[in-house]
Amino acid sequence: PEELVDRAAELGYAALAITDENSLAGVVRAHTAAKSHPRLKILIGAEITPDDAPPIALWAQNRQGYGQLCGLITRGRRRAEKGSCRLTLDDIAAHSDNLSAGIVPPGDCGDAPPDALWDYREMFGRRLSLLAELHRGPRDERRLAQLQEWSRQTRIPLAAAGGVLFHSPGRKALQDVVTAIRHGTTVAGAGELLLPNAERHLKTLAEIRAEVSCAFGNDQW
Protein backbone atom coordinates (compact mmCIF):
# COMPACT_ATOMS: atom_id res chain seq x y z
CA PRO A 1 0.00 0.00 0.00
CA GLU A 2 2.80 2.44 0.82
CA GLU A 3 4.40 1.95 -2.59
CA LEU A 4 1.08 2.48 -4.35
CA VAL A 5 0.42 5.69 -2.42
CA ASP A 6 3.89 7.13 -3.00
CA ARG A 7 3.81 6.29 -6.70
CA ALA A 8 0.29 7.67 -7.18
CA ALA A 9 1.34 10.94 -5.57
CA GLU A 10 4.49 11.06 -7.71
CA LEU A 11 2.38 10.63 -10.85
CA GLY A 12 0.00 13.42 -9.86
CA TYR A 13 -3.09 11.33 -9.16
CA ALA A 14 -5.97 13.12 -7.44
CA ALA A 15 -7.14 9.92 -5.74
CA LEU A 16 -6.25 6.27 -5.29
CA ALA A 17 -8.64 3.43 -4.43
CA ILE A 18 -7.37 0.57 -2.27
CA THR A 19 -9.50 -2.54 -2.91
CA ASP A 20 -8.09 -5.72 -1.38
CA GLU A 21 -9.97 -8.97 -2.07
CA ASN A 22 -12.71 -9.48 0.55
CA SER A 23 -10.66 -7.39 2.96
CA LEU A 24 -9.70 -3.91 4.14
CA ALA A 25 -6.23 -5.07 5.14
CA GLY A 26 -4.26 -2.44 3.23
CA VAL A 27 -6.35 0.60 4.08
CA VAL A 28 -4.62 1.58 7.34
CA ARG A 29 -1.12 1.45 5.82
CA ALA A 30 -2.33 3.38 2.77
CA HIS A 31 -3.96 6.03 4.97
CA THR A 32 -0.80 6.39 7.04
CA ALA A 33 1.36 6.77 3.94
CA ALA A 34 -1.07 9.31 2.47
CA LYS A 35 -0.45 11.68 5.37
CA SER A 36 2.78 12.59 3.58
CA HIS A 37 0.77 13.43 0.45
CA PRO A 38 -2.12 15.68 1.52
CA ARG A 39 -3.26 16.29 -2.07
CA LEU A 40 -3.90 12.56 -2.65
CA LYS A 41 -7.29 11.26 -1.56
CA ILE A 42 -7.53 7.62 -0.48
CA LEU A 43 -10.75 5.84 -1.47
CA ILE A 44 -11.57 2.96 0.86
CA GLY A 45 -12.98 -0.14 -0.76
CA ALA A 46 -12.79 -3.89 -1.29
CA GLU A 47 -13.28 -6.31 -4.15
CA ILE A 48 -16.00 -8.74 -3.12
CA THR A 49 -16.47 -12.11 -4.82
CA PRO A 50 -19.92 -13.57 -4.08
CA ASP A 51 -20.69 -17.23 -4.74
CA ASP A 52 -23.49 -16.44 -7.20
CA ALA A 53 -22.30 -13.42 -9.20
CA PRO A 54 -19.23 -11.80 -10.79
CA PRO A 55 -16.80 -9.99 -8.47
CA ILE A 56 -17.64 -6.40 -7.64
CA ALA A 57 -15.50 -3.55 -6.31
CA LEU A 58 -17.23 -1.57 -3.56
CA TRP A 59 -16.14 1.89 -2.42
CA ALA A 60 -17.36 3.66 0.70
CA GLN A 61 -18.95 7.03 -0.08
CA ASN A 62 -18.93 8.15 3.55
CA ARG A 63 -18.60 6.89 7.12
CA GLN A 64 -21.90 5.02 6.89
CA GLY A 65 -20.72 3.28 3.74
CA TYR A 66 -17.51 2.26 5.49
CA GLY A 67 -19.61 0.69 8.23
CA GLN A 68 -21.69 -1.19 5.66
CA LEU A 69 -18.57 -2.50 3.94
CA CYS A 70 -17.05 -3.62 7.24
CA GLY A 71 -20.29 -5.39 8.16
CA LEU A 72 -20.44 -7.17 4.81
CA ILE A 73 -16.88 -8.47 5.04
CA THR A 74 -17.40 -9.52 8.66
CA ARG A 75 -20.48 -11.52 7.68
CA GLY A 76 -18.56 -13.32 4.94
CA ARG A 77 -15.57 -14.06 7.16
CA ARG A 78 -17.68 -15.47 10.00
CA ARG A 79 -19.48 -17.78 7.57
CA ALA A 80 -16.31 -19.31 6.11
CA GLU A 81 -13.15 -21.04 7.29
CA LYS A 82 -10.28 -18.84 8.42
CA GLY A 83 -8.73 -17.07 5.47
CA SER A 84 -11.86 -17.41 3.33
CA CYS A 85 -14.99 -15.34 2.76
CA ARG A 86 -18.41 -16.56 1.63
CA LEU A 87 -21.00 -14.04 0.47
CA THR A 88 -24.01 -13.94 -1.83
CA LEU A 89 -25.88 -11.34 -3.85
CA ASP A 90 -28.41 -11.07 -1.03
CA ASP A 91 -25.63 -10.24 1.43
CA ILE A 92 -24.37 -7.46 -0.83
CA ALA A 93 -27.90 -6.10 -1.28
CA ALA A 94 -28.32 -5.92 2.50
CA HIS A 95 -25.14 -3.81 2.79
CA SER A 96 -25.34 -1.69 -0.37
CA ASP A 97 -26.29 1.68 1.12
CA ASN A 98 -23.73 4.49 0.76
CA LEU A 99 -21.48 2.38 -1.47
CA SER A 100 -20.40 2.94 -5.05
CA ALA A 101 -19.75 -0.17 -7.11
CA GLY A 102 -17.89 -1.41 -10.16
CA ILE A 103 -18.53 -4.84 -11.66
CA VAL A 104 -15.34 -6.79 -12.40
CA PRO A 105 -16.15 -8.99 -15.43
CA PRO A 106 -14.64 -12.50 -15.68
CA GLY A 107 -11.50 -12.98 -17.74
CA ASP A 108 -13.37 -14.74 -20.53
CA CYS A 109 -16.69 -12.93 -20.87
CA GLY A 110 -19.21 -14.00 -23.48
CA ASP A 111 -21.52 -11.87 -25.59
CA ALA A 112 -24.50 -12.20 -23.22
CA PRO A 113 -24.21 -10.51 -19.80
CA PRO A 114 -24.94 -12.75 -16.78
CA ASP A 115 -28.27 -12.28 -15.02
CA ALA A 116 -26.46 -10.95 -11.94
CA LEU A 117 -25.68 -7.70 -13.75
CA TRP A 118 -29.34 -6.73 -13.63
CA ASP A 119 -29.36 -7.60 -9.92
CA TYR A 120 -26.39 -5.32 -9.38
CA ARG A 121 -28.09 -2.55 -11.36
CA GLU A 122 -31.17 -2.81 -9.18
CA MET A 123 -29.05 -2.63 -6.02
CA PHE A 124 -26.84 0.32 -6.91
CA GLY A 125 -28.63 2.21 -9.67
CA ARG A 126 -26.57 5.19 -10.82
CA ARG A 127 -23.81 4.30 -8.34
CA LEU A 128 -22.80 1.34 -10.54
CA SER A 129 -20.26 1.00 -13.36
CA LEU A 130 -19.00 -1.87 -15.50
CA LEU A 131 -15.20 -1.94 -15.32
CA ALA A 132 -13.14 -2.41 -18.47
CA GLU A 133 -9.63 -3.59 -17.54
CA LEU A 134 -7.35 -3.98 -20.57
CA HIS A 135 -3.72 -5.00 -20.16
CA ARG A 136 -2.36 -5.14 -23.72
CA GLY A 137 -3.30 -8.76 -24.22
CA PRO A 138 -4.11 -10.52 -27.50
CA ARG A 139 -7.86 -10.48 -26.79
CA ASP A 140 -8.25 -6.85 -25.68
CA GLU A 141 -10.17 -5.77 -28.77
CA ARG A 142 -12.69 -8.60 -28.51
CA ARG A 143 -13.03 -8.16 -24.75
CA LEU A 144 -13.75 -4.45 -25.11
CA ALA A 145 -16.38 -5.18 -27.77
CA GLN A 146 -18.06 -7.70 -25.45
CA LEU A 147 -18.07 -5.28 -22.53
CA GLN A 148 -19.50 -2.53 -24.71
CA GLU A 149 -22.30 -4.91 -25.67
CA TRP A 150 -22.92 -5.77 -22.01
CA SER A 151 -23.09 -2.06 -21.25
CA ARG A 152 -25.54 -1.47 -24.10
CA GLN A 153 -27.83 -4.30 -23.02
CA THR A 154 -27.85 -3.52 -19.30
CA ARG A 155 -27.46 0.28 -19.54
CA ILE A 156 -24.68 0.09 -16.98
CA PRO A 157 -22.04 2.71 -17.93
CA LEU A 158 -18.63 1.39 -18.91
CA ALA A 159 -15.64 2.78 -17.01
CA ALA A 160 -11.93 2.33 -17.65
CA ALA A 161 -10.10 0.67 -14.74
CA GLY A 162 -6.53 -0.38 -14.12
CA GLY A 163 -6.86 -3.60 -12.13
CA VAL A 164 -3.58 -2.54 -10.52
CA LEU A 165 -1.62 -5.10 -8.49
CA PHE A 166 1.74 -3.35 -8.04
CA HIS A 167 3.10 0.17 -8.24
CA SER A 168 5.72 -0.36 -10.97
CA PRO A 169 6.54 -3.03 -13.62
CA GLY A 170 9.58 -4.13 -11.62
CA ARG A 171 7.33 -5.54 -8.92
CA LYS A 172 5.92 -8.27 -11.20
CA ALA A 173 8.62 -10.68 -10.02
CA LEU A 174 7.36 -10.35 -6.45
CA GLN A 175 3.77 -10.72 -7.67
CA ASP A 176 4.76 -14.00 -9.33
CA VAL A 177 6.28 -15.29 -6.09
CA VAL A 178 3.19 -14.36 -4.07
CA THR A 179 0.93 -16.02 -6.66
CA ALA A 180 2.98 -19.22 -6.56
CA ILE A 181 2.83 -19.30 -2.75
CA ARG A 182 -0.93 -18.78 -2.79
CA HIS A 183 -1.40 -21.76 -5.11
CA GLY A 184 1.09 -23.98 -3.29
CA THR A 185 3.54 -24.28 -6.17
CA THR A 186 6.78 -22.78 -7.48
CA VAL A 187 7.19 -19.87 -9.88
CA ALA A 188 8.59 -22.30 -12.45
CA GLY A 189 5.56 -24.56 -12.07
CA ALA A 190 2.90 -21.83 -11.87
CA GLY A 191 2.51 -21.55 -15.65
CA GLU A 192 -0.68 -19.73 -16.68
CA LEU A 193 -1.42 -18.79 -13.06
CA LEU A 194 1.10 -15.98 -13.52
CA LEU A 195 0.34 -12.69 -15.26
CA PRO A 196 1.42 -12.69 -18.93
CA ASN A 197 2.99 -9.23 -18.66
CA ALA A 198 3.71 -6.40 -16.19
CA GLU A 199 0.93 -4.07 -17.33
CA ARG A 200 -1.01 -4.11 -14.06
CA HIS A 201 0.93 -1.23 -12.55
CA LEU A 202 0.10 2.41 -11.95
CA LYS A 203 0.32 4.24 -15.28
CA THR A 204 1.25 7.85 -15.88
CA LEU A 205 -1.65 10.20 -16.59
CA ALA A 206 -0.42 10.54 -20.19
CA GLU A 207 -0.46 6.76 -20.63
CA ILE A 208 -3.96 6.55 -19.19
CA ARG A 209 -5.24 9.28 -21.52
CA ALA A 210 -3.67 7.58 -24.54
CA GLU A 211 -5.03 4.14 -23.69
CA VAL A 212 -8.52 5.38 -22.87
CA SER A 213 -8.66 7.46 -26.03
CA CYS A 214 -7.55 4.47 -28.10
CA ALA A 215 -10.06 2.10 -26.53
CA PHE A 216 -13.07 4.37 -26.08
CA GLY A 217 -12.50 7.22 -28.52
CA ASN A 218 -11.46 10.80 -27.84
CA ASP A 219 -15.06 11.94 -27.39
CA GLN A 220 -15.47 9.71 -24.32
CA TRP A 221 -12.40 10.94 -22.40
PDB file of C-alpha atoms in Angstrom:
ATOM      1  CA  PRO A   1       0.000   0.000   0.000  1.00  0.00           C
ATOM      2  CA  GLU A   2       2.797   2.445   0.824  1.00  0.00           C
ATOM      3  CA  GLU A   3       4.402   1.950  -2.587  1.00  0.00           C
ATOM      4  CA  LEU A   4       1.082   2.478  -4.346  1.00  0.00           C
ATOM      5  CA  VAL A   5       0.417   5.685  -2.423  1.00  0.00           C
ATOM      6  CA  ASP A   6       3.889   7.131  -2.997  1.00  0.00           C
ATOM      7  CA  ARG A   7       3.813   6.292  -6.699  1.00  0.00           C
ATOM      8  CA  ALA A   8       0.289   7.670  -7.183  1.00  0.00           C
ATOM      9  CA  ALA A   9       1.340  10.944  -5.565  1.00  0.00           C
ATOM     10  CA  GLU A  10       4.491  11.065  -7.708  1.00  0.00           C
ATOM     11  CA  LEU A  11       2.376  10.627 -10.849  1.00  0.00           C
ATOM     12  CA  GLY A  12       0.004  13.421  -9.860  1.00  0.00           C
ATOM     13  CA  TYR A  13      -3.093  11.330  -9.158  1.00  0.00           C
ATOM     14  CA  ALA A  14      -5.967  13.118  -7.442  1.00  0.00           C
ATOM     15  CA  ALA A  15      -7.143   9.923  -5.739  1.00  0.00           C
ATOM     16  CA  LEU A  16      -6.253   6.268  -5.286  1.00  0.00           C
ATOM     17  CA  ALA A  17      -8.641   3.428  -4.428  1.00  0.00           C
ATOM     18  CA  ILE A  18      -7.373   0.568  -2.272  1.00  0.00           C
ATOM     19  CA  THR A  19      -9.499  -2.543  -2.907  1.00  0.00           C
ATOM     20  CA  ASP A  20      -8.095  -5.722  -1.383  1.00  0.00           C
ATOM     21  CA  GLU A  21      -9.967  -8.966  -2.067  1.00  0.00           C
ATOM     22  CA  ASN A  22     -12.707  -9.480   0.547  1.00  0.00           C
ATOM     23  CA  SER A  23     -10.663  -7.392   2.963  1.00  0.00           C
ATOM     24  CA  LEU A  24      -9.704  -3.914   4.144  1.00  0.00           C
ATOM     25  CA  ALA A  25      -6.226  -5.071   5.145  1.00  0.00           C
ATOM     26  CA  GLY A  26      -4.262  -2.444   3.233  1.00  0.00           C
ATOM     27  CA  VAL A  27      -6.347   0.596   4.079  1.00  0.00           C
ATOM     28  CA  VAL A  28      -4.616   1.580   7.340  1.00  0.00           C
ATOM     29  CA  ARG A  29      -1.119   1.449   5.823  1.00  0.00           C
ATOM     30  CA  ALA A  30      -2.327   3.382   2.774  1.00  0.00           C
ATOM     31  CA  HIS A  31      -3.962   6.027   4.967  1.00  0.00           C
ATOM     32  CA  THR A  32      -0.800   6.386   7.044  1.00  0.00           C
ATOM     33  CA  ALA A  33       1.356   6.773   3.938  1.00  0.00           C
ATOM     34  CA  ALA A  34      -1.069   9.312   2.467  1.00  0.00           C
ATOM     35  CA  LYS A  35      -0.449  11.682   5.373  1.00  0.00           C
ATOM     36  CA  SER A  36       2.776  12.593   3.581  1.00  0.00           C
ATOM     37  CA  HIS A  37       0.775  13.426   0.447  1.00  0.00           C
ATOM     38  CA  PRO A  38      -2.118  15.676   1.522  1.00  0.00           C
ATOM     39  CA  ARG A  39      -3.256  16.286  -2.070  1.00  0.00           C
ATOM     40  CA  LEU A  40      -3.898  12.562  -2.649  1.00  0.00           C
ATOM     41  CA  LYS A  41      -7.294  11.262  -1.565  1.00  0.00           C
ATOM     42  CA  ILE A  42      -7.532   7.615  -0.483  1.00  0.00           C
ATOM     43  CA  LEU A  43     -10.751   5.837  -1.472  1.00  0.00           C
ATOM     44  CA  ILE A  44     -11.570   2.962   0.858  1.00  0.00           C
ATOM     45  CA  GLY A  45     -12.977  -0.141  -0.756  1.00  0.00           C
ATOM     46  CA  ALA A  46     -12.791  -3.889  -1.288  1.00  0.00           C
ATOM     47  CA  GLU A  47     -13.281  -6.313  -4.150  1.00  0.00           C
ATOM     48  CA  ILE A  48     -16.000  -8.741  -3.122  1.00  0.00           C
ATOM     49  CA  THR A  49     -16.466 -12.110  -4.821  1.00  0.00           C
ATOM     50  CA  PRO A  50     -19.918 -13.566  -4.079  1.00  0.00           C
ATOM     51  CA  ASP A  51     -20.690 -17.234  -4.736  1.00  0.00           C
ATOM     52  CA  ASP A  52     -23.487 -16.445  -7.197  1.00  0.00           C
ATOM     53  CA  ALA A  53     -22.301 -13.417  -9.203  1.00  0.00           C
ATOM     54  CA  PRO A  54     -19.225 -11.801 -10.792  1.00  0.00           C
ATOM     55  CA  PRO A  55     -16.796  -9.989  -8.470  1.00  0.00           C
ATOM     56  CA  ILE A  56     -17.640  -6.400  -7.637  1.00  0.00           C
ATOM     57  CA  ALA A  57     -15.504  -3.555  -6.308  1.00  0.00           C
ATOM     58  CA  LEU A  58     -17.231  -1.575  -3.564  1.00  0.00           C
ATOM     59  CA  TRP A  59     -16.137   1.893  -2.417  1.00  0.00           C
ATOM     60  CA  ALA A  60     -17.362   3.657   0.702  1.00  0.00           C
ATOM     61  CA  GLN A  61     -18.955   7.029  -0.085  1.00  0.00           C
ATOM     62  CA  ASN A  62     -18.932   8.149   3.553  1.00  0.00           C
ATOM     63  CA  ARG A  63     -18.599   6.891   7.121  1.00  0.00           C
ATOM     64  CA  GLN A  64     -21.898   5.025   6.888  1.00  0.00           C
ATOM     65  CA  GLY A  65     -20.722   3.275   3.741  1.00  0.00           C
ATOM     66  CA  TYR A  66     -17.506   2.262   5.494  1.00  0.00           C
ATOM     67  CA  GLY A  67     -19.605   0.686   8.232  1.00  0.00           C
ATOM     68  CA  GLN A  68     -21.695  -1.192   5.662  1.00  0.00           C
ATOM     69  CA  LEU A  69     -18.571  -2.496   3.944  1.00  0.00           C
ATOM     70  CA  CYS A  70     -17.054  -3.624   7.239  1.00  0.00           C
ATOM     71  CA  GLY A  71     -20.290  -5.386   8.161  1.00  0.00           C
ATOM     72  CA  LEU A  72     -20.439  -7.168   4.811  1.00  0.00           C
ATOM     73  CA  ILE A  73     -16.884  -8.470   5.045  1.00  0.00           C
ATOM     74  CA  THR A  74     -17.403  -9.518   8.663  1.00  0.00           C
ATOM     75  CA  ARG A  75     -20.481 -11.524   7.679  1.00  0.00           C
ATOM     76  CA  GLY A  76     -18.563 -13.324   4.944  1.00  0.00           C
ATOM     77  CA  ARG A  77     -15.572 -14.061   7.158  1.00  0.00           C
ATOM     78  CA  ARG A  78     -17.681 -15.466   9.996  1.00  0.00           C
ATOM     79  CA  ARG A  79     -19.482 -17.778   7.571  1.00  0.00           C
ATOM     80  CA  ALA A  80     -16.305 -19.311   6.113  1.00  0.00           C
ATOM     81  CA  GLU A  81     -13.153 -21.045   7.289  1.00  0.00           C
ATOM     82  CA  LYS A  82     -10.277 -18.844   8.424  1.00  0.00           C
ATOM     83  CA  GLY A  83      -8.730 -17.069   5.471  1.00  0.00           C
ATOM     84  CA  SER A  84     -11.855 -17.414   3.329  1.00  0.00           C
ATOM     85  CA  CYS A  85     -14.985 -15.339   2.761  1.00  0.00           C
ATOM     86  CA  ARG A  86     -18.413 -16.556   1.632  1.00  0.00           C
ATOM     87  CA  LEU A  87     -20.999 -14.044   0.473  1.00  0.00           C
ATOM     88  CA  THR A  88     -24.010 -13.937  -1.829  1.00  0.00           C
ATOM     89  CA  LEU A  89     -25.883 -11.336  -3.850  1.00  0.00           C
ATOM     90  CA  ASP A  90     -28.414 -11.073  -1.030  1.00  0.00           C
ATOM     91  CA  ASP A  91     -25.630 -10.244   1.432  1.00  0.00           C
ATOM     92  CA  ILE A  92     -24.365  -7.458  -0.826  1.00  0.00           C
ATOM     93  CA  ALA A  93     -27.903  -6.101  -1.284  1.00  0.00           C
ATOM     94  CA  ALA A  94     -28.322  -5.918   2.503  1.00  0.00           C
ATOM     95  CA  HIS A  95     -25.140  -3.805   2.793  1.00  0.00           C
ATOM     96  CA  SER A  96     -25.342  -1.688  -0.368  1.00  0.00           C
ATOM     97  CA  ASP A  97     -26.285   1.679   1.124  1.00  0.00           C
ATOM     98  CA  ASN A  98     -23.727   4.491   0.757  1.00  0.00           C
ATOM     99  CA  LEU A  99     -21.481   2.378  -1.465  1.00  0.00           C
ATOM    100  CA  SER A 100     -20.404   2.942  -5.051  1.00  0.00           C
ATOM    101  CA  ALA A 101     -19.753  -0.173  -7.111  1.00  0.00           C
ATOM    102  CA  GLY A 102     -17.886  -1.410 -10.157  1.00  0.00           C
ATOM    103  CA  ILE A 103     -18.533  -4.840 -11.658  1.00  0.00           C
ATOM    104  CA  VAL A 104     -15.342  -6.788 -12.398  1.00  0.00           C
ATOM    105  CA  PRO A 105     -16.148  -8.995 -15.428  1.00  0.00           C
ATOM    106  CA  PRO A 106     -14.643 -12.500 -15.681  1.00  0.00           C
ATOM    107  CA  GLY A 107     -11.500 -12.980 -17.741  1.00  0.00           C
ATOM    108  CA  ASP A 108     -13.369 -14.743 -20.530  1.00  0.00           C
ATOM    109  CA  CYS A 109     -16.689 -12.932 -20.872  1.00  0.00           C
ATOM    110  CA  GLY A 110     -19.206 -13.997 -23.477  1.00  0.00           C
ATOM    111  CA  ASP A 111     -21.518 -11.868 -25.587  1.00  0.00           C
ATOM    112  CA  ALA A 112     -24.496 -12.197 -23.216  1.00  0.00           C
ATOM    113  CA  PRO A 113     -24.206 -10.511 -19.802  1.00  0.00           C
ATOM    114  CA  PRO A 114     -24.938 -12.747 -16.785  1.00  0.00           C
ATOM    115  CA  ASP A 115     -28.274 -12.280 -15.018  1.00  0.00           C
ATOM    116  CA  ALA A 116     -26.464 -10.948 -11.937  1.00  0.00           C
ATOM    117  CA  LEU A 117     -25.680  -7.699 -13.753  1.00  0.00           C
ATOM    118  CA  TRP A 118     -29.338  -6.734 -13.633  1.00  0.00           C
ATOM    119  CA  ASP A 119     -29.361  -7.600  -9.916  1.00  0.00           C
ATOM    120  CA  TYR A 120     -26.391  -5.321  -9.378  1.00  0.00           C
ATOM    121  CA  ARG A 121     -28.086  -2.548 -11.355  1.00  0.00           C
ATOM    122  CA  GLU A 122     -31.175  -2.813  -9.179  1.00  0.00           C
ATOM    123  CA  MET A 123     -29.048  -2.634  -6.018  1.00  0.00           C
ATOM    124  CA  PHE A 124     -26.841   0.320  -6.911  1.00  0.00           C
ATOM    125  CA  GLY A 125     -28.633   2.213  -9.668  1.00  0.00           C
ATOM    126  CA  ARG A 126     -26.570   5.190 -10.815  1.00  0.00           C
ATOM    127  CA  ARG A 127     -23.813   4.303  -8.342  1.00  0.00           C
ATOM    128  CA  LEU A 128     -22.797   1.339 -10.536  1.00  0.00           C
ATOM    129  CA  SER A 129     -20.262   1.000 -13.364  1.00  0.00           C
ATOM    130  CA  LEU A 130     -18.995  -1.867 -15.502  1.00  0.00           C
ATOM    131  CA  LEU A 131     -15.195  -1.939 -15.320  1.00  0.00           C
ATOM    132  CA  ALA A 132     -13.136  -2.411 -18.466  1.00  0.00           C
ATOM    133  CA  GLU A 133      -9.632  -3.587 -17.543  1.00  0.00           C
ATOM    134  CA  LEU A 134      -7.349  -3.980 -20.575  1.00  0.00           C
ATOM    135  CA  HIS A 135      -3.716  -4.999 -20.162  1.00  0.00           C
ATOM    136  CA  ARG A 136      -2.357  -5.139 -23.717  1.00  0.00           C
ATOM    137  CA  GLY A 137      -3.299  -8.762 -24.216  1.00  0.00           C
ATOM    138  CA  PRO A 138      -4.110 -10.520 -27.497  1.00  0.00           C
ATOM    139  CA  ARG A 139      -7.863 -10.482 -26.785  1.00  0.00           C
ATOM    140  CA  ASP A 140      -8.251  -6.854 -25.682  1.00  0.00           C
ATOM    141  CA  GLU A 141     -10.173  -5.767 -28.772  1.00  0.00           C
ATOM    142  CA  ARG A 142     -12.693  -8.598 -28.511  1.00  0.00           C
ATOM    143  CA  ARG A 143     -13.034  -8.158 -24.751  1.00  0.00           C
ATOM    144  CA  LEU A 144     -13.751  -4.453 -25.108  1.00  0.00           C
ATOM    145  CA  ALA A 145     -16.383  -5.176 -27.766  1.00  0.00           C
ATOM    146  CA  GLN A 146     -18.064  -7.704 -25.453  1.00  0.00           C
ATOM    147  CA  LEU A 147     -18.069  -5.276 -22.534  1.00  0.00           C
ATOM    148  CA  GLN A 148     -19.504  -2.527 -24.709  1.00  0.00           C
ATOM    149  CA  GLU A 149     -22.304  -4.911 -25.670  1.00  0.00           C
ATOM    150  CA  TRP A 150     -22.919  -5.766 -22.009  1.00  0.00           C
ATOM    151  CA  SER A 151     -23.093  -2.056 -21.251  1.00  0.00           C
ATOM    152  CA  ARG A 152     -25.542  -1.469 -24.097  1.00  0.00           C
ATOM    153  CA  GLN A 153     -27.833  -4.297 -23.020  1.00  0.00           C
ATOM    154  CA  THR A 154     -27.846  -3.521 -19.301  1.00  0.00           C
ATOM    155  CA  ARG A 155     -27.458   0.278 -19.537  1.00  0.00           C
ATOM    156  CA  ILE A 156     -24.681   0.093 -16.976  1.00  0.00           C
ATOM    157  CA  PRO A 157     -22.040   2.709 -17.933  1.00  0.00           C
ATOM    158  CA  LEU A 158     -18.632   1.387 -18.911  1.00  0.00           C
ATOM    159  CA  ALA A 159     -15.644   2.778 -17.010  1.00  0.00           C
ATOM    160  CA  ALA A 160     -11.927   2.332 -17.646  1.00  0.00           C
ATOM    161  CA  ALA A 161     -10.103   0.668 -14.744  1.00  0.00           C
ATOM    162  CA  GLY A 162      -6.526  -0.377 -14.118  1.00  0.00           C
ATOM    163  CA  GLY A 163      -6.859  -3.599 -12.135  1.00  0.00           C
ATOM    164  CA  VAL A 164      -3.579  -2.537 -10.518  1.00  0.00           C
ATOM    165  CA  LEU A 165      -1.625  -5.105  -8.487  1.00  0.00           C
ATOM    166  CA  PHE A 166       1.736  -3.348  -8.036  1.00  0.00           C
ATOM    167  CA  HIS A 167       3.102   0.172  -8.240  1.00  0.00           C
ATOM    168  CA  SER A 168       5.724  -0.356 -10.973  1.00  0.00           C
ATOM    169  CA  PRO A 169       6.540  -3.025 -13.615  1.00  0.00           C
ATOM    170  CA  GLY A 170       9.578  -4.135 -11.620  1.00  0.00           C
ATOM    171  CA  ARG A 171       7.325  -5.541  -8.918  1.00  0.00           C
ATOM    172  CA  LYS A 172       5.915  -8.267 -11.199  1.00  0.00           C
ATOM    173  CA  ALA A 173       8.619 -10.676 -10.024  1.00  0.00           C
ATOM    174  CA  LEU A 174       7.365 -10.350  -6.452  1.00  0.00           C
ATOM    175  CA  GLN A 175       3.774 -10.717  -7.670  1.00  0.00           C
ATOM    176  CA  ASP A 176       4.757 -13.996  -9.333  1.00  0.00           C
ATOM    177  CA  VAL A 177       6.281 -15.289  -6.093  1.00  0.00           C
ATOM    178  CA  VAL A 178       3.188 -14.365  -4.068  1.00  0.00           C
ATOM    179  CA  THR A 179       0.934 -16.021  -6.665  1.00  0.00           C
ATOM    180  CA  ALA A 180       2.981 -19.222  -6.563  1.00  0.00           C
ATOM    181  CA  ILE A 181       2.829 -19.295  -2.753  1.00  0.00           C
ATOM    182  CA  ARG A 182      -0.934 -18.780  -2.790  1.00  0.00           C
ATOM    183  CA  HIS A 183      -1.400 -21.756  -5.106  1.00  0.00           C
ATOM    184  CA  GLY A 184       1.090 -23.984  -3.291  1.00  0.00           C
ATOM    185  CA  THR A 185       3.542 -24.277  -6.170  1.00  0.00           C
ATOM    186  CA  THR A 186       6.781 -22.780  -7.477  1.00  0.00           C
ATOM    187  CA  VAL A 187       7.190 -19.874  -9.880  1.00  0.00           C
ATOM    188  CA  ALA A 188       8.590 -22.305 -12.448  1.00  0.00           C
ATOM    189  CA  GLY A 189       5.564 -24.561 -12.067  1.00  0.00           C
ATOM    190  CA  ALA A 190       2.902 -21.832 -11.869  1.00  0.00           C
ATOM    191  CA  GLY A 191       2.515 -21.554 -15.647  1.00  0.00           C
ATOM    192  CA  GLU A 192      -0.680 -19.731 -16.678  1.00  0.00           C
ATOM    193  CA  LEU A 193      -1.419 -18.794 -13.059  1.00  0.00           C
ATOM    194  CA  LEU A 194       1.105 -15.979 -13.518  1.00  0.00           C
ATOM    195  CA  LEU A 195       0.340 -12.691 -15.260  1.00  0.00           C
ATOM    196  CA  PRO A 196       1.418 -12.685 -18.934  1.00  0.00           C
ATOM    197  CA  ASN A 197       2.992  -9.233 -18.655  1.00  0.00           C
ATOM    198  CA  ALA A 198       3.710  -6.404 -16.195  1.00  0.00           C
ATOM    199  CA  GLU A 199       0.930  -4.072 -17.328  1.00  0.00           C
ATOM    200  CA  ARG A 200      -1.014  -4.114 -14.058  1.00  0.00           C
ATOM    201  CA  HIS A 201       0.935  -1.234 -12.554  1.00  0.00           C
ATOM    202  CA  LEU A 202       0.098   2.411 -11.951  1.00  0.00           C
ATOM    203  CA  LYS A 203       0.324   4.238 -15.283  1.00  0.00           C
ATOM    204  CA  THR A 204       1.246   7.847 -15.881  1.00  0.00           C
ATOM    205  CA  LEU A 205      -1.649  10.200 -16.594  1.00  0.00           C
ATOM    206  CA  ALA A 206      -0.421  10.542 -20.187  1.00  0.00           C
ATOM    207  CA  GLU A 207      -0.461   6.761 -20.629  1.00  0.00           C
ATOM    208  CA  ILE A 208      -3.965   6.551 -19.188  1.00  0.00           C
ATOM    209  CA  ARG A 209      -5.240   9.276 -21.519  1.00  0.00           C
ATOM    210  CA  ALA A 210      -3.670   7.580 -24.538  1.00  0.00           C
ATOM    211  CA  GLU A 211      -5.030   4.138 -23.688  1.00  0.00           C
ATOM    212  CA  VAL A 212      -8.523   5.382 -22.869  1.00  0.00           C
ATOM    213  CA  SER A 213      -8.665   7.462 -26.032  1.00  0.00           C
ATOM    214  CA  CYS A 214      -7.545   4.474 -28.103  1.00  0.00           C
ATOM    215  CA  ALA A 215     -10.063   2.103 -26.533  1.00  0.00           C
ATOM    216  CA  PHE A 216     -13.074   4.368 -26.077  1.00  0.00           C
ATOM    217  CA  GLY A 217     -12.501   7.217 -28.521  1.00  0.00           C
ATOM    218  CA  ASN A 218     -11.463  10.803 -27.836  1.00  0.00           C
ATOM    219  CA  ASP A 219     -15.065  11.941 -27.395  1.00  0.00           C
ATOM    220  CA  GLN A 220     -15.472   9.714 -24.325  1.00  0.00           C
ATOM    221  CA  TRP A 221     -12.405  10.940 -22.403  1.00  0.00           C
TER     222      TRP A 221
END
